[in-house]
Amino acid sequence: MSYEDDLYREIITDHSRSPHNKGRVDPADFVAHDHNPLCGDDVEVSGRVEDGRIVDIAFQGKGCSISQSAASIMTDLVKGQELEQANAIINSFKVFMMGKGEPEIPIEDLGDLEALGGVKKYPVRIKCALIGWNTLLKGLLDYRKAHAQ
Ligand code: ZN
């Protein structure tokens, strides 16, 4: 095992043991939920939006350490971001994880997210890393639909 693998494992373990922004935003402008029957991951993401910016976000649920740490890292990254920027972060992470094309935002600019790159070696775990992100995407889509002019 390489030094990098160790480092990545440590970041993932830290986030899954002490998740950031765990719980539910109340009142929330969007709440979305997703479930991965393959490994029992269950994630709910809730958030509040003001002036086109995610001012608060939280997640709760249960599942493997990868799903929980990826959701924790996600809340850190998108909190305070404009919706458009949040979408760019989500899409960049998905491109990075799927290994298709160049992410719009280089992964090294996205903090602890790079640690999840180690997961790419295990294709069935990619779903675990993405569940929180796909749930947020769903929540933001619902929000946009509800607030479309
Ligand atoms: Zn999982």
Coordinates of C-alpha atoms and ligand atoms in Angstrom, one line a residue:
M1 CA 0.0 0.0 0.0
S2 CA 1.3 3.4 -0.9
Y3 CA 1.6 6.5 1.3
E4 CA -1.2 8.1 -0.7
D5 CA -3.6 5.2 0.0
D6 CA -2.9 5.6 3.7
L7 CA -3.5 9.3 3.6
Y8 CA -6.7 8.9 1.6
R9 CA -8.0 6.2 4.0
E10 CA -7.3 8.6 7.0
I11 CA -9.3 11.4 5.4
I12 CA -12.2 9.1 4.7
T13 CA -12.1 7.6 8.2
D14 CA -12.0 11.1 9.8
H15 CA -15.0 12.2 8.0
S16 CA -17.0 9.1 8.6
R17 CA -16.2 9.1 12.4
S18 CA -16.9 12.8 12.8
P19 CA -19.1 13.8 9.9
H20 CA -19.5 17.5 9.2
N21 CA -22.9 19.1 8.9
K22 CA -24.8 16.0 10.1
G23 CA -28.5 16.4 10.7
R24 CA -31.3 18.3 9.1
V25 CA -31.7 21.9 8.1
D26 CA -35.0 23.2 9.4
P27 CA -36.7 24.9 7.9
A28 CA -35.3 23.7 4.6
D29 CA -35.8 24.9 1.0
F30 CA -35.0 21.5 -0.4
V31 CA -34.9 18.0 1.0
A32 CA -33.9 15.0 -1.1
H33 CA -33.4 11.4 -0.3
D34 CA -31.7 8.4 -1.9
H35 CA -30.9 4.8 -1.2
N36 CA -28.4 2.3 -2.5
P37 CA -29.7 -1.2 -2.0
L38 CA -26.4 -2.7 -3.0
C39 CA -24.7 -1.7 0.3
G40 CA -27.5 -0.2 2.4
D41 CA -26.4 3.4 2.0
D42 CA -29.2 5.8 2.8
V43 CA -28.7 9.5 2.6
E44 CA -30.9 12.6 3.1
V45 CA -29.7 16.0 2.1
S46 CA -31.4 19.2 3.2
G47 CA -30.5 22.8 2.6
R48 CA -31.5 26.4 2.7
V49 CA -31.1 28.8 -0.2
E50 CA -30.9 32.6 0.0
D51 CA -30.2 34.9 -2.9
G52 CA -29.2 32.0 -5.1
R53 CA -26.7 30.7 -2.6
I54 CA -26.7 27.6 -0.4
V55 CA -26.5 29.2 3.0
D56 CA -27.0 26.0 5.0
I57 CA -26.8 22.3 4.2
A58 CA -26.8 19.1 6.2
F59 CA -27.0 15.4 5.6
Q60 CA -28.1 12.5 7.6
G61 CA -28.4 8.8 7.1
K62 CA -26.5 5.6 7.4
G63 CA -24.2 3.5 5.3
C64 CA -20.7 2.6 4.6
S65 CA -17.8 4.9 5.5
I66 CA -17.3 6.0 1.9
S67 CA -20.9 7.1 1.4
Q68 CA -20.9 9.0 4.7
S69 CA -17.5 10.6 4.3
A70 CA -18.3 11.6 0.7
A71 CA -21.5 13.3 1.9
S72 CA -19.6 15.0 4.7
I73 CA -17.0 16.4 2.4
M74 CA -19.7 17.5 0.0
T75 CA -21.5 19.6 2.6
D76 CA -18.2 21.4 3.4
L77 CA -17.6 22.2 -0.2
V78 CA -21.0 23.5 -1.3
K79 CA -21.9 25.4 1.9
G80 CA -21.9 29.1 1.0
Q81 CA -21.6 28.5 -2.7
E82 CA -23.9 30.0 -5.4
L83 CA -26.2 27.4 -7.0
E84 CA -24.3 27.5 -10.3
Q85 CA -21.0 27.0 -8.6
A86 CA -22.4 24.1 -6.5
N87 CA -23.6 22.5 -9.7
A88 CA -20.1 22.9 -11.2
I89 CA -18.6 21.2 -8.1
I90 CA -21.0 18.3 -8.3
N91 CA -20.5 17.8 -12.0
S92 CA -16.7 18.0 -11.7
F93 CA -16.7 15.4 -8.9
K94 CA -18.9 13.1 -11.0
V95 CA -16.6 13.5 -14.1
F96 CA -13.6 12.8 -11.9
M97 CA -15.2 9.6 -10.3
M98 CA -16.5 8.3 -13.6
G99 CA -13.2 8.9 -15.3
K100 CA -14.8 10.5 -18.3
G101 CA -13.3 13.7 -19.6
E102 CA -11.8 16.7 -17.7
P103 CA -13.6 18.1 -14.7
E104 CA -14.6 21.8 -15.1
I105 CA -12.9 22.4 -11.7
P106 CA -9.6 20.6 -11.2
I107 CA -10.0 18.0 -8.5
E108 CA -7.0 19.3 -6.6
D109 CA -8.9 22.5 -6.0
L110 CA -11.6 20.6 -4.2
G111 CA -10.0 19.9 -0.9
D112 CA -10.6 16.5 0.6
L113 CA -12.5 15.3 -2.4
E114 CA -9.3 14.1 -4.0
A115 CA -9.1 11.4 -1.3
L116 CA -12.2 9.7 -2.8
G117 CA -10.2 9.1 -6.0
G118 CA -8.8 5.9 -4.3
V119 CA -12.3 4.5 -4.5
K120 CA -12.2 4.5 -8.3
K121 CA -10.3 1.2 -8.1
Y122 CA -13.4 -0.4 -6.8
P123 CA -16.2 0.3 -9.3
V124 CA -19.0 -0.9 -7.0
R125 CA -18.0 1.7 -4.5
I126 CA -18.2 4.6 -6.9
K127 CA -22.0 4.5 -6.3
C128 CA -21.3 4.9 -2.5
A129 CA -19.1 7.9 -3.2
L130 CA -21.7 9.5 -5.4
I131 CA -24.9 8.9 -3.4
G132 CA -24.8 12.1 -1.4
W133 CA -23.9 14.1 -4.5
N134 CA -26.7 12.7 -6.6
T135 CA -29.1 13.3 -3.7
L136 CA -28.0 17.0 -3.6
L137 CA -28.3 17.2 -7.3
K138 CA -31.9 15.9 -7.0
G139 CA -32.6 18.4 -4.2
L140 CA -31.3 21.4 -6.3
L141 CA -33.2 20.3 -9.3
D142 CA -36.4 20.2 -7.3
Y143 CA -35.6 23.6 -5.9
R144 CA -35.0 25.1 -9.3
K145 CA -38.3 23.6 -10.6
A146 CA -40.2 25.0 -7.6
H147 CA -38.6 28.4 -8.1
A148 CA -38.7 28.7 -11.9
Q149 CA -40.1 31.9 -13.3
Ligands
ZN1 ZN -21.7 2.1 0.4

